[in-house]
Structure formats: C-alpha cells, structure tokens
Coordinates of N, CA and C and ligand atoms in Angstrom, one line a residue:
M660 N -61.3 25.1 -11.7 CA -61.7 23.7 -11.2 C -61.7 22.6 -12.5
L661 N -61.4 21.5 -11.8 CA -61.3 20.4 -12.6 C -62.7 20.2 -13.3
K662 N -62.6 19.8 -14.6 CA -64.0 19.6 -15.3 C -64.4 18.2 -15.3
A663 N -63.5 17.3 -15.3 CA -64.0 15.8 -15.3 C -63.1 15.0 -14.3
V664 N -63.9 13.9 -13.9 CA -63.1 12.9 -13.1 C -63.2 11.7 -13.8
V665 N -62.0 11.1 -14.2 CA -62.1 9.7 -14.7 C -61.8 8.7 -13.9
T666 N -62.7 7.6 -13.5 CA -62.2 6.7 -12.4 C -62.3 5.1 -13.0
D667 N -61.2 4.5 -12.6 CA -61.3 3.0 -12.8 C -62.3 2.5 -12.0
V668 N -62.8 1.2 -12.2 CA -64.1 0.7 -11.2 C -63.4 -0.3 -10.5
D669 N -62.9 -1.5 -10.9 CA -62.4 -2.7 -9.9 C -61.3 -2.4 -9.2
G670 N -61.3 -2.4 -7.9 CA -60.2 -2.0 -7.1 C -59.8 -0.7 -6.6
T671 N -60.7 0.3 -7.4 CA -60.7 1.8 -7.1 C -62.0 2.2 -6.4
I672 N -63.2 1.9 -7.1 CA -64.4 2.2 -6.6 C -65.1 0.9 -5.9
T673 N -64.2 -0.2 -6.0 CA -64.8 -1.4 -5.4 C -63.7 -1.9 -4.5
D674 N -64.1 -3.0 -3.6 CA -63.1 -3.6 -2.9 C -62.4 -4.7 -3.6
Q675 N -61.5 -5.7 -3.1 CA -60.9 -6.6 -3.8 C -62.0 -7.8 -4.2
R676 N -63.1 -7.9 -3.5 CA -64.2 -8.9 -3.8 C -65.1 -8.3 -4.9
R677 N -64.9 -7.1 -5.3 CA -65.7 -6.4 -6.3 C -67.1 -5.8 -5.8
R678 N -67.2 -5.6 -4.3 CA -68.1 -5.1 -3.7 C -68.2 -3.3 -4.0
I679 N -69.1 -2.7 -4.5 CA -69.0 -1.4 -4.7 C -68.9 -0.6 -3.6
S680 N -68.2 0.5 -3.5 CA -68.0 1.3 -2.3 C -69.1 2.4 -2.2
T681 N -70.0 2.3 -1.2 CA -71.1 3.2 -1.2 C -70.6 4.6 -0.8
C682 N -69.5 5.0 -0.3 CA -68.9 6.3 -0.2 C -68.4 6.9 -1.6
A683 N -68.0 5.9 -2.3 CA -67.5 6.2 -4.0 C -68.8 6.7 -4.7
I684 N -69.9 5.9 -4.4 CA -71.0 6.2 -5.0 C -71.5 7.7 -4.7
E685 N -71.6 7.9 -3.4 CA -72.0 9.2 -3.0 C -71.1 10.5 -3.5
C686 N -69.8 10.1 -3.4 CA -69.0 11.0 -4.0 C -69.2 11.3 -5.5
I687 N -69.4 10.3 -6.3 CA -69.6 10.6 -7.6 C -70.8 11.4 -7.9
R688 N -71.9 11.0 -6.9 CA -73.2 11.7 -7.1 C -72.9 13.3 -6.9
T689 N -72.1 13.5 -5.8 CA -71.9 15.0 -5.4 C -71.0 15.7 -6.6
L690 N -70.3 15.0 -7.2 CA -69.5 15.5 -8.5 C -70.5 15.8 -9.4
V691 N -71.3 14.9 -9.9 CA -72.2 15.0 -11.0 C -73.2 16.1 -10.5
D692 N -73.8 16.4 -9.4 CA -74.7 17.3 -9.0 C -73.9 18.8 -9.1
A693 N -72.4 18.7 -8.9 CA -71.8 20.0 -9.0 C -71.4 20.3 -10.5
G694 N -71.8 19.4 -11.6 CA -71.5 19.6 -12.9 C -70.1 19.2 -13.5
V695 N -69.5 18.3 -12.6 CA -68.2 17.6 -13.0 C -68.5 16.5 -13.7
R696 N -68.1 16.3 -14.8 CA -68.5 15.0 -15.5 C -67.6 13.7 -15.1
V697 N -68.2 12.8 -14.8 CA -67.6 11.6 -14.3 C -67.7 10.5 -15.3
V698 N -66.5 10.0 -15.7 CA -66.3 9.0 -16.7 C -65.9 7.8 -16.0
L699 N -66.6 6.7 -16.0 CA -66.2 5.3 -15.4 C -65.3 4.8 -16.7
A700 N -64.2 4.3 -16.3 CA -63.1 3.7 -17.1 C -62.7 2.3 -16.8
S701 N -62.9 1.4 -17.4 CA -62.7 0.1 -17.0 C -62.3 -1.1 -18.1
G702 N -61.9 -2.1 -17.6 CA -61.7 -3.4 -18.3 C -63.0 -4.2 -18.6
N703 N -64.3 -3.8 -18.1 CA -65.4 -4.4 -18.1 C -66.0 -4.1 -19.5
T704 N -67.1 -5.0 -19.7 CA -67.8 -4.9 -21.0 C -68.8 -3.7 -21.2
P705 N -69.2 -3.2 -22.2 CA -69.8 -2.2 -22.6 C -71.5 -2.4 -21.8
C706 N -71.8 -3.6 -21.7 CA -73.2 -4.1 -21.1 C -73.0 -3.8 -19.7
F707 N -72.1 -4.2 -19.0 CA -71.9 -3.9 -17.5 C -71.6 -2.5 -17.4
M708 N -71.0 -1.7 -18.0 CA -70.7 -0.2 -17.8 C -71.9 0.5 -18.0
N709 N -72.8 0.1 -19.0 CA -74.1 0.8 -19.4 C -75.0 0.8 -18.0
T710 N -74.9 -0.3 -17.4 CA -75.7 -0.4 -16.0 C -75.3 0.1 -15.1
L711 N -73.8 0.2 -14.9 CA -73.1 0.9 -13.8 C -73.4 2.1 -13.8
T712 N -73.3 2.8 -15.1 CA -73.4 4.4 -14.9 C -74.9 4.8 -14.8
K713 N -75.8 3.7 -15.2 CA -77.2 4.2 -15.0 C -77.5 4.1 -13.3
M714 N -76.9 3.2 -12.7 CA -77.4 2.8 -11.4 C -76.4 3.6 -10.3
I715 N -75.2 4.0 -10.8 CA -74.6 5.1 -10.0 C -75.1 6.4 -10.1
G716 N -75.4 6.7 -11.5 CA -76.0 8.1 -11.7 C -75.2 9.0 -12.6
T717 N -74.2 8.7 -13.4 CA -73.6 9.7 -14.1 C -74.2 9.8 -15.4
D718 N -73.7 10.5 -16.3 CA -74.5 10.7 -17.7 C -74.4 9.6 -18.6
G719 N -73.8 8.5 -18.4 CA -73.6 7.5 -19.2 C -72.4 7.3 -20.0
T720 N -71.4 8.2 -19.7 CA -70.2 8.3 -20.5 C -69.3 7.2 -19.9
F721 N -68.8 6.4 -20.7 CA -67.8 5.5 -20.2 C -66.7 5.0 -21.0
I722 N -65.6 4.4 -20.5 CA -64.6 3.7 -21.4 C -64.7 2.2 -20.8
G723 N -64.7 1.4 -21.8 CA -64.7 -0.2 -21.4 C -63.7 -0.8 -22.1
E724 N -63.6 -2.2 -21.7 CA -62.7 -3.2 -22.3 C -61.2 -2.5 -22.5
N725 N -60.9 -1.7 -21.4 CA -59.4 -1.1 -21.3 C -59.1 0.0 -22.4
G726 N -60.1 0.7 -23.0 CA -60.0 1.4 -24.0 C -60.4 1.0 -25.3
G727 N -60.6 -0.2 -25.1 CA -61.2 -1.0 -26.8 C -62.5 -0.3 -27.1
V728 N -63.3 0.2 -26.1 CA -64.6 0.7 -26.6 C -64.9 2.1 -25.7
Y729 N -65.7 3.0 -26.1 CA -66.2 4.0 -25.3 C -67.3 4.6 -25.8
R730 N -68.0 5.2 -24.9 CA -69.3 5.9 -25.4 C -69.6 7.1 -24.6
I731 N -70.1 8.0 -25.3 CA -70.4 9.4 -24.7 C -71.9 9.7 -24.5
G732 N -72.3 9.7 -23.1 CA -73.6 9.7 -22.8 C -74.4 8.4 -23.1
F733 N -75.7 8.5 -22.8 CA -76.5 7.1 -22.7 C -76.8 7.0 -24.3
T734 N -76.8 8.0 -24.9 CA -77.5 7.8 -26.5 C -76.2 7.8 -27.3
G735 N -75.1 7.9 -27.0 CA -73.9 8.1 -27.8 C -73.7 6.6 -28.5
D736 N -73.2 6.7 -29.8 CA -72.8 5.4 -30.4 C -71.6 4.8 -29.6
L737 N -71.6 3.6 -29.5 CA -70.6 2.8 -29.0 C -69.4 2.8 -30.1
Q738 N -68.1 3.4 -29.5 CA -67.1 3.6 -30.3 C -66.1 2.5 -30.1
V739 N -65.7 1.7 -31.2 CA -64.8 0.6 -30.9 C -63.6 0.6 -31.6
R740 N -62.3 0.4 -30.7 CA -61.0 0.6 -31.3 C -60.3 -0.6 -30.9
G741 N -59.3 -0.9 -31.8 CA -58.5 -2.3 -31.6 C -59.1 -3.2 -32.6
D742 N -58.3 -4.4 -32.5 CA -58.8 -5.7 -33.4 C -59.0 -6.7 -32.6
Q743 N -60.1 -7.2 -32.3 CA -60.4 -8.3 -31.5 C -59.9 -9.7 -32.1
Q744 N -59.8 -9.6 -33.4 CA -59.3 -11.0 -34.0 C -57.9 -11.3 -33.3
V745 N -56.9 -10.3 -33.3 CA -55.7 -10.4 -32.9 C -55.8 -11.1 -31.4
C746 N -56.8 -10.7 -30.7 CA -56.8 -11.2 -29.3 C -57.4 -12.6 -29.1
W747 N -58.3 -12.9 -30.4 CA -58.5 -14.4 -30.4 C -57.4 -15.2 -31.0
D748 N -56.6 -14.6 -31.8 CA -55.6 -15.4 -32.3 C -54.5 -15.7 -31.1
A749 N -54.2 -14.7 -30.2 CA -53.6 -15.0 -29.0 C -54.2 -16.0 -28.0
Y750 N -55.5 -16.0 -28.0 CA -56.3 -16.9 -27.2 C -56.0 -18.3 -27.5
H751 N -56.2 -18.5 -28.7 CA -56.1 -19.9 -29.5 C -54.7 -20.4 -29.0
L752 N -53.7 -19.6 -29.2 CA -52.3 -20.0 -29.0 C -52.1 -20.1 -27.5
L753 N -52.6 -19.6 -26.6 CA -52.8 -19.9 -25.2 C -53.5 -21.1 -24.8
K754 N -54.6 -21.3 -25.5 CA -55.4 -22.4 -25.1 C -54.7 -23.6 -25.6
S755 N -54.0 -23.7 -26.6 CA -53.5 -25.1 -27.0 C -52.3 -25.2 -26.1
H756 N -51.6 -24.2 -25.6 CA -50.4 -24.6 -24.8 C -50.9 -25.0 -23.3
F757 N -52.1 -24.4 -22.9 CA -52.4 -24.7 -21.4 C -53.3 -25.9 -21.4
D758 N -54.1 -26.2 -22.8 CA -54.7 -27.5 -22.7 C -53.9 -28.7 -22.4
Q759 N -52.4 -28.5 -23.1 CA -51.6 -29.6 -22.8 C -51.1 -30.0 -21.3
Q760 N -51.2 -28.7 -20.5 CA -50.9 -28.9 -19.1 C -52.3 -29.1 -18.4
G761 N -53.3 -29.4 -19.1 CA -54.5 -29.7 -18.4 C -55.2 -28.6 -17.5
I762 N -54.8 -27.4 -18.1 CA -55.2 -26.1 -17.4 C -56.4 -25.7 -18.3
A763 N -57.8 -25.6 -17.9 CA -58.7 -24.9 -18.8 C -58.8 -23.2 -18.7
L764 N -58.6 -22.9 -19.9 CA -58.8 -21.2 -19.8 C -60.1 -20.7 -19.6
E765 N -60.4 -19.8 -18.8 CA -61.9 -19.3 -18.7 C -62.1 -17.9 -19.1
L766 N -62.9 -17.9 -20.2 CA -63.1 -16.5 -20.8 C -64.3 -15.7 -19.8
F767 N -64.1 -14.4 -19.7 CA -65.1 -13.7 -19.0 C -65.9 -12.7 -20.0
G768 N -67.2 -13.1 -20.2 CA -68.1 -12.1 -21.0 C -67.6 -12.1 -22.5
A769 N -67.1 -13.0 -23.1 CA -66.6 -12.9 -24.6 C -67.7 -12.5 -25.4
K770 N -69.1 -13.1 -25.2 CA -70.0 -12.7 -26.1 C -70.4 -11.1 -26.1
E771 N -70.0 -10.4 -25.0 CA -70.3 -9.1 -24.8 C -69.2 -8.1 -25.2
R772 N -67.9 -8.7 -25.6 CA -66.8 -7.9 -26.0 C -66.8 -7.6 -27.3
F773 N -66.2 -6.6 -27.8 CA -66.0 -6.0 -29.0 C -64.6 -5.8 -29.4
A774 N -63.7 -5.8 -28.4 CA -62.4 -5.4 -28.8 C -61.3 -6.0 -27.9
D775 N -61.5 -6.4 -26.9 CA -60.3 -7.3 -26.2 C -61.1 -8.6 -25.7
L776 N -60.3 -9.4 -24.9 CA -60.8 -10.6 -24.4 C -60.2 -10.6 -22.9
A777 N -61.1 -11.1 -22.1 CA -60.5 -11.2 -20.5 C -60.8 -12.8 -20.1
L778 N -59.6 -13.1 -19.3 CA -59.7 -14.5 -19.0 C -59.4 -14.5 -17.4
A779 N -59.9 -15.6 -16.9 CA -59.6 -15.9 -15.5 C -57.9 -15.8 -15.1
R780 N -57.6 -15.5 -13.9 CA -56.3 -15.2 -13.6 C -55.8 -16.7 -12.9
N781 N -56.2 -17.7 -13.6 CA -55.7 -19.2 -13.2 C -54.4 -19.6 -14.1
V782 N -53.7 -18.8 -14.6 CA -52.7 -19.2 -15.3 C -51.5 -18.1 -15.0
P783 N -50.3 -18.4 -15.0 CA -49.2 -17.5 -14.6 C -49.1 -16.4 -15.5
V784 N -49.3 -15.2 -15.2 CA -49.1 -14.0 -16.1 C -47.6 -14.0 -16.8
D785 N -46.8 -14.2 -16.2 CA -45.3 -14.1 -16.9 C -45.2 -15.1 -17.8
E786 N -45.8 -16.4 -17.7 CA -45.9 -17.5 -18.7 C -46.7 -16.8 -20.0
V787 N -47.9 -16.2 -19.6 CA -48.8 -15.8 -20.6 C -48.0 -14.6 -21.6
R788 N -47.2 -13.8 -20.7 CA -46.5 -12.8 -21.5 C -45.5 -13.4 -22.5
I789 N -44.6 -14.5 -22.0 CA -43.7 -15.0 -22.8 C -44.2 -15.5 -24.0
L790 N -45.3 -16.4 -23.8 CA -45.9 -17.1 -24.8 C -46.6 -16.2 -25.8
L791 N -47.0 -15.0 -25.6 CA -47.3 -13.9 -26.6 C -46.4 -13.0 -26.9
S792 N -45.1 -13.1 -26.6 CA -44.1 -12.0 -26.9 C -43.9 -11.5 -28.2
N793 N -44.5 -12.6 -29.3 CA -44.2 -12.3 -30.6 C -45.7 -11.9 -31.3
S794 N -46.8 -11.9 -30.4 CA -48.1 -11.7 -30.8 C -48.3 -10.1 -30.9
P795 N -49.2 -9.6 -31.6 CA -49.5 -8.2 -31.7 C -50.4 -7.8 -30.7
V796 N -50.3 -8.2 -29.4 CA -51.3 -8.1 -28.4 C -50.3 -7.7 -27.1
Q797 N -51.2 -7.1 -26.4 CA -50.6 -6.7 -24.9 C -51.3 -7.7 -23.7
V798 N -50.8 -7.9 -22.7 CA -51.4 -8.5 -21.7 C -51.5 -7.8 -20.5
L799 N -52.7 -7.6 -20.0 CA -52.9 -6.5 -18.9 C -53.4 -7.4 -17.8
D800 N -52.7 -7.2 -16.6 CA -53.2 -7.9 -15.4 C -53.9 -6.7 -14.6
T801 N -55.4 -6.8 -14.3 CA -55.9 -5.8 -13.6 C -56.0 -6.5 -12.0
G802 N -55.6 -7.6 -11.9 CA -55.7 -8.1 -10.4 C -57.0 -8.7 -10.3
F803 N -57.9 -8.6 -11.4 CA -59.3 -9.2 -11.4 C -59.4 -10.1 -12.5
A804 N -58.6 -9.8 -13.5 CA -58.6 -10.7 -14.9 C -57.4 -10.5 -15.6
L805 N -57.1 -11.2 -16.7 CA -55.9 -11.0 -17.6 C -56.8 -10.5 -18.9
H806 N -56.3 -9.6 -19.4 CA -56.9 -9.0 -20.5 C -55.7 -9.2 -21.7
L807 N -56.4 -9.5 -22.9 CA -55.7 -9.5 -24.4 C -56.2 -8.4 -25.1
Q808 N -55.3 -7.5 -25.4 CA -55.7 -6.2 -26.1 C -54.9 -5.8 -27.1
S809 N -55.3 -5.2 -28.2 CA -54.6 -4.9 -29.4 C -53.2 -3.9 -28.8
L810 N -52.2 -3.9 -29.3 CA -51.2 -2.9 -29.0 C -51.8 -1.6 -29.5
F811 N -51.1 -0.7 -28.5 CA -51.5 0.8 -28.6 C -52.7 1.2 -28.4
I812 N -53.7 0.4 -27.8 CA -55.0 0.8 -27.3 C -54.9 0.8 -25.8
S813 N -55.3 1.8 -25.2 CA -55.3 1.9 -23.5 C -56.5 2.7 -23.2
K814 N -56.7 2.8 -21.9 CA -57.7 3.7 -21.4 C -57.2 5.3 -21.7
A815 N -56.0 5.4 -22.0 CA -55.7 6.8 -22.3 C -56.0 7.1 -23.7
T816 N -56.0 6.1 -24.5 CA -56.2 6.3 -26.0 C -57.5 6.7 -26.2
A817 N -58.6 5.9 -25.5 CA -59.8 6.3 -25.6 C -60.2 7.6 -24.8
L818 N -59.6 7.7 -23.6 CA -59.7 9.1 -23.0 C -59.3 10.3 -23.9
E819 N -58.3 10.1 -24.6 CA -57.9 11.3 -25.3 C -58.9 11.6 -26.5
E820 N -59.4 10.6 -27.1 CA -60.4 10.7 -28.2 C -61.7 11.4 -27.5
L821 N -62.2 10.8 -26.3 CA -63.3 11.5 -25.8 C -63.0 12.8 -25.3
A822 N -61.9 13.2 -24.7 CA -61.7 14.5 -24.3 C -61.8 15.4 -25.3
L823 N -61.2 15.1 -26.6 CA -61.2 16.0 -27.8 C -62.4 16.1 -28.1
T824 N -63.5 15.2 -28.4 CA -64.9 15.3 -28.4 C -65.6 16.3 -27.8
L825 N -65.2 16.2 -26.3 CA -65.8 17.0 -25.5 C -65.2 18.3 -24.9
A826 N -64.0 18.6 -25.7 CA -63.4 19.7 -25.4 C -62.9 19.9 -24.0
L827 N -62.5 18.7 -23.7 CA -61.9 18.9 -22.2 C -60.1 18.8 -22.2
P828 N -59.5 19.8 -21.8 CA -58.3 19.8 -21.7 C -57.7 18.8 -20.7
A829 N -56.5 18.1 -21.0 CA -56.0 17.1 -20.0 C -55.8 17.4 -18.9
D830 N -55.3 18.9 -18.7 CA -55.0 19.5 -17.3 C -56.3 19.9 -16.5
Q831 N -57.6 19.6 -17.2 CA -58.6 19.7 -16.2 C -59.4 18.5 -15.9
I832 N -58.4 17.4 -16.0 CA -59.0 16.0 -15.7 C -58.2 15.4 -14.7
L833 N -58.9 14.9 -13.7 CA -58.5 14.1 -12.5 C -58.8 12.6 -13.1
A834 N -57.7 11.6 -13.1 CA -57.9 10.3 -13.1 C -57.4 9.5 -12.0
V835 N -58.2 8.4 -11.7 CA -58.0 7.6 -10.4 C -57.8 6.1 -10.9
G836 N -56.9 5.4 -10.3 CA -56.9 3.9 -10.7 C -56.1 3.4 -9.7
D837 N -55.9 1.8 -9.9 CA -55.4 0.9 -9.1 C -54.4 -0.2 -9.7
S838 N -54.7 -0.2 -11.1 CA -53.8 -1.4 -11.7 C -52.9 -0.9 -12.9
E839 N -52.1 -1.7 -13.5 CA -51.4 -1.4 -14.8 C -52.1 -0.9 -15.8
N840 N -53.5 -1.6 -15.8 CA -54.3 -0.9 -17.1 C -54.8 0.5 -16.9
D841 N -54.3 1.1 -15.7 CA -54.7 2.7 -15.4 C -53.6 3.5 -15.6
I842 N -52.3 2.9 -15.9 CA -51.1 3.7 -15.9 C -51.2 4.6 -16.9
P843 N -51.5 4.2 -18.3 CA -51.6 5.5 -19.3 C -52.5 6.3 -19.1
M844 N -53.6 6.1 -18.6 CA -54.5 7.3 -18.3 C -54.0 8.1 -17.1
L845 N -53.5 7.5 -16.2 CA -52.9 8.3 -14.9 C -52.0 9.3 -15.4
Q846 N -51.1 8.8 -16.4 CA -50.2 9.8 -17.0 C -50.6 10.7 -18.0
W847 N -51.7 10.3 -18.6 CA -52.3 11.3 -19.6 C -53.0 12.6 -19.0
A848 N -53.8 12.3 -17.9 CA -54.6 13.2 -17.3 C -53.7 14.4 -16.4
G849 N -53.9 15.5 -16.5 CA -53.3 16.4 -15.7 C -53.0 16.1 -14.3
T850 N -53.9 15.3 -13.6 CA -53.8 14.9 -12.4 C -54.1 13.4 -12.4
G851 N -53.2 12.3 -12.0 CA -53.2 11.2 -11.8 C -53.2 10.7 -10.6
I852 N -54.2 10.2 -9.9 CA -53.9 9.8 -8.4 C -54.2 8.4 -8.3
A853 N -53.2 7.6 -7.7 CA -53.3 6.2 -7.3 C -53.9 5.8 -6.1
V854 N -54.8 4.8 -5.8 CA -55.5 4.5 -4.3 C -54.3 3.7 -3.8
A855 N -54.4 3.7 -2.5 CA -53.2 3.0 -1.9 C -53.1 1.6 -2.0
N856 N -54.0 0.9 -2.3 CA -53.8 -0.5 -2.8 C -53.4 -0.7 -4.1
A857 N -53.0 0.2 -4.9 CA -52.5 0.3 -6.2 C -51.0 -0.4 -6.1
R858 N -50.9 -1.2 -7.3 CA -49.7 -1.9 -7.4 C -48.2 -0.8 -7.3
P859 N -47.1 -1.1 -6.9 CA -46.1 -0.2 -7.1 C -45.7 0.6 -8.2
A860 N -45.8 0.1 -9.4 CA -45.6 0.7 -10.7 C -46.7 1.7 -10.9
V861 N -48.1 1.5 -10.4 CA -49.0 2.3 -10.6 C -49.0 3.7 -9.7
Q862 N -48.2 3.3 -8.4 CA -48.1 4.3 -7.6 C -47.0 5.2 -8.1
T863 N -46.0 4.6 -8.7 CA -44.8 5.6 -9.3 C -45.5 6.3 -10.4
A864 N -46.3 5.9 -11.1 CA -46.8 6.7 -12.3 C -47.7 7.8 -11.9
A865 N -48.3 7.7 -10.8 CA -49.3 8.7 -10.2 C -48.5 10.0 -9.7
T866 N -49.5 11.1 -9.8 CA -48.8 12.3 -9.1 C -49.0 12.2 -7.7
H867 N -50.2 11.5 -7.2 CA -50.2 11.5 -5.7 C -50.9 10.0 -5.5
V868 N -50.4 9.7 -4.0 CA -51.1 8.3 -3.9 C -51.9 8.6 -2.4
T869 N -53.2 7.9 -2.5 CA -53.9 8.2 -1.3 C -53.3 7.4 -0.1
A870 N -53.8 7.7 1.0 CA -53.5 7.1 2.3 C -54.5 5.8 2.5
A871 N -55.7 6.2 2.0 CA -56.8 5.2 2.1 C -56.9 4.3 1.1
R872 N -57.4 3.2 1.1 CA -57.5 2.0 0.0 C -58.9 2.0 -0.5
Y873 N -59.0 1.5 -1.8 CA -60.2 1.2 -2.5 C -61.1 2.5 -2.5
G874 N -62.5 2.2 -2.3 CA -63.5 3.4 -2.3 C -63.1 4.6 -1.5
E875 N -62.7 4.4 -0.3 CA -62.2 5.5 0.8 C -61.0 6.2 -0.2
G876 N -60.2 5.5 -0.6 CA -59.0 6.0 -1.5 C -59.5 7.1 -2.6
F877 N -60.5 6.5 -3.2 CA -61.1 7.2 -4.4 C -61.7 8.6 -3.8
V878 N -62.5 8.7 -2.7 CA -62.9 9.7 -2.2 C -62.0 10.7 -1.8
E879 N -60.8 10.2 -1.1 CA -59.8 11.0 -0.6 C -59.1 11.6 -1.9
A880 N -59.0 11.0 -3.2 CA -58.6 11.3 -4.3 C -59.2 12.6 -4.7
V881 N -60.5 12.5 -4.7 CA -61.5 13.5 -5.3 C -61.3 14.8 -4.3
R882 N -61.4 14.6 -2.8 CA -61.2 15.5 -2.1 C -59.8 16.3 -2.3
H883 N -59.0 15.5 -2.6 CA -57.6 16.2 -2.8 C -57.6 17.1 -3.8
A884 N -58.2 16.6 -4.8 CA -58.0 17.5 -6.2 C -59.0 18.6 -6.4
L885 N -60.0 18.4 -5.5 CA -61.3 19.3 -5.7 C -61.6 19.7 -4.5
P886 N -60.8 20.3 -3.4 CA -61.3 20.7 -2.2 C -62.3 21.5 -2.0
S887 N -62.4 22.6 -3.0 CA -63.4 23.5 -2.8 C -64.8 22.9 -2.9
L888 N -65.2 21.9 -3.6 CA -66.4 21.3 -3.9 C -66.9 20.8 -2.4
F889 N -66.1 20.4 -1.5 CA -66.4 19.7 -0.6 C -66.5 20.7 0.6
E890 N -65.7 21.8 0.5 CA -65.8 22.9 1.5 C -67.2 23.5 1.5
R891 N -67.8 23.6 0.3 CA -69.0 24.2 0.1 C -70.2 23.4 0.6
A892 N -69.9 21.9 0.5 CA -71.0 20.9 0.8 C -71.5 20.9 2.4
Ligands
PGA833 O1 -62.2 -5.8 -15.9 C1 -61.2 -5.9 -15.2 O2 -60.4 -7.0 -15.1 C2 -61.0 -5.0 -14.0 O3 -61.5 -3.7 -14.5 P1 -61.1 -2.3 -14.0 O4 -60.4 -1.6 -15.1 O5 -62.4 -1.7 -13.6 O6 -60.3 -2.4 -12.9
MG834 MG1 -58.8 -1.5 -11.5

C-alpha cells in the first residue's frame, strides 16, 4: 500500500477561487486516520501552510514556496533551500521594466517568504520569462500567482529530501497536482496524478488524469491509487 500522499493545494484541493474542498478535507482525514502520511505541497508561505496543516488535521509536514522550504511535523525545523536574493534581483529588474509601462507589480506575502517571491498575475508571463531569460531564476505560473524561484529548486527537490529523511521510497508515494509547479513532483513520485483542470503539460507529465476537477479530482485520485482503503471504509 502507498505510504504517503503528497498534494498540491491551490487548484487541487481548492477551486479556482481558492475555496477549499470539503470532500478533499474528509479524504485527507481518512488517509491520516489510516496511517498514510499526507504532505501538503504548495507555493504558499510556511505561515499559511502551518495553519492549513493544523486545521485540515495532518501531522504538520509541508512543502512551501514551491520547494523553497519544507518542514517535517509541527515541531520540525523549517528547512530553507534556494537563494531569495536572486529572486529579489529578478523582481527589481521586472519592477523597473513594468514601472515604465505604468504597471505596478504586486507581491504576495513577501515578509513571510524565505526562498521565493510571489507576484500577482497582472503581467504577461511570457514577457516576464523573456525579461528574466538571463537571470538565475525560474518563473512558475501556478494559475494563482507568478513565482520567482532559484533554479534547480522544486517541489520534487524538497520531496526528495523529505522522503529520504522519512525513509519513504518514491514508489510508495502518490503525488497529485494541477499546475506547472507540480510537474517535477508528479514525475518524481511513483504515482503522479493530475486533476482534470490541470494544464495540458501537467496532464502529459502525469501517469493518470482524473475525470473530476479540483477537490473531487483529488478524491478520485486517492481512490484510484488506494482502492483498498475505501473498500474497508
Ligand atoms: O502559491 C500559489 O501560487 C499556488 O500554490 P499551489 O502550489 O498550492 O497551487
Ligand atoms: Mg496548484
């Protein structure tokens, strides 16, 4: 049986308006009660993830900032990977460019971030990518925000470290996601499932795509990968 489920948050256990899916919460609690470790893996800040894990009811393990940070359990130290300074340098380059066009960049939760930066999607992502093509950052479009992240950091690099510490083999992990920031972890995990609302590139990277969207898709993914758990329920 799979030992861990790693799930994206926005667009996977929430809808497009970020309203959390109650059926996804119920499903996560069923997993936790059955002894399956559930790791929430998101672009969100550690502060947000700490609260979310507490209120959903997992053991507090999370990946945040698209792999820039992770924590094991509620009492684990926050592990920070990547270099936020290169993200700030990239941000200032973008800011001076878009200021000239009269477009104000909007940062999300910058004071609560340690590794990446998140911006409102009020600027064209293709233009941002061209402007930063010589910068040591990657641009991730989650559908909810644009993230500036150090190269070679992803939800998968955090998951790999976390799995090593917890002695979880990749083939015993199910990963579920919806956006390009999830592709590396969907490919790294033994089973990578995309919800139906996932972008085409994400669906291509997955081993299976659900018929249902958002939270219902997450539940379908878990039932697909762990049928025995629900037969017993
Ligand atoms: O922070 C975002 O932009 C979206 O986060 P997600 O990785 O949970 O979808
Ligand atoms: Mg998402």
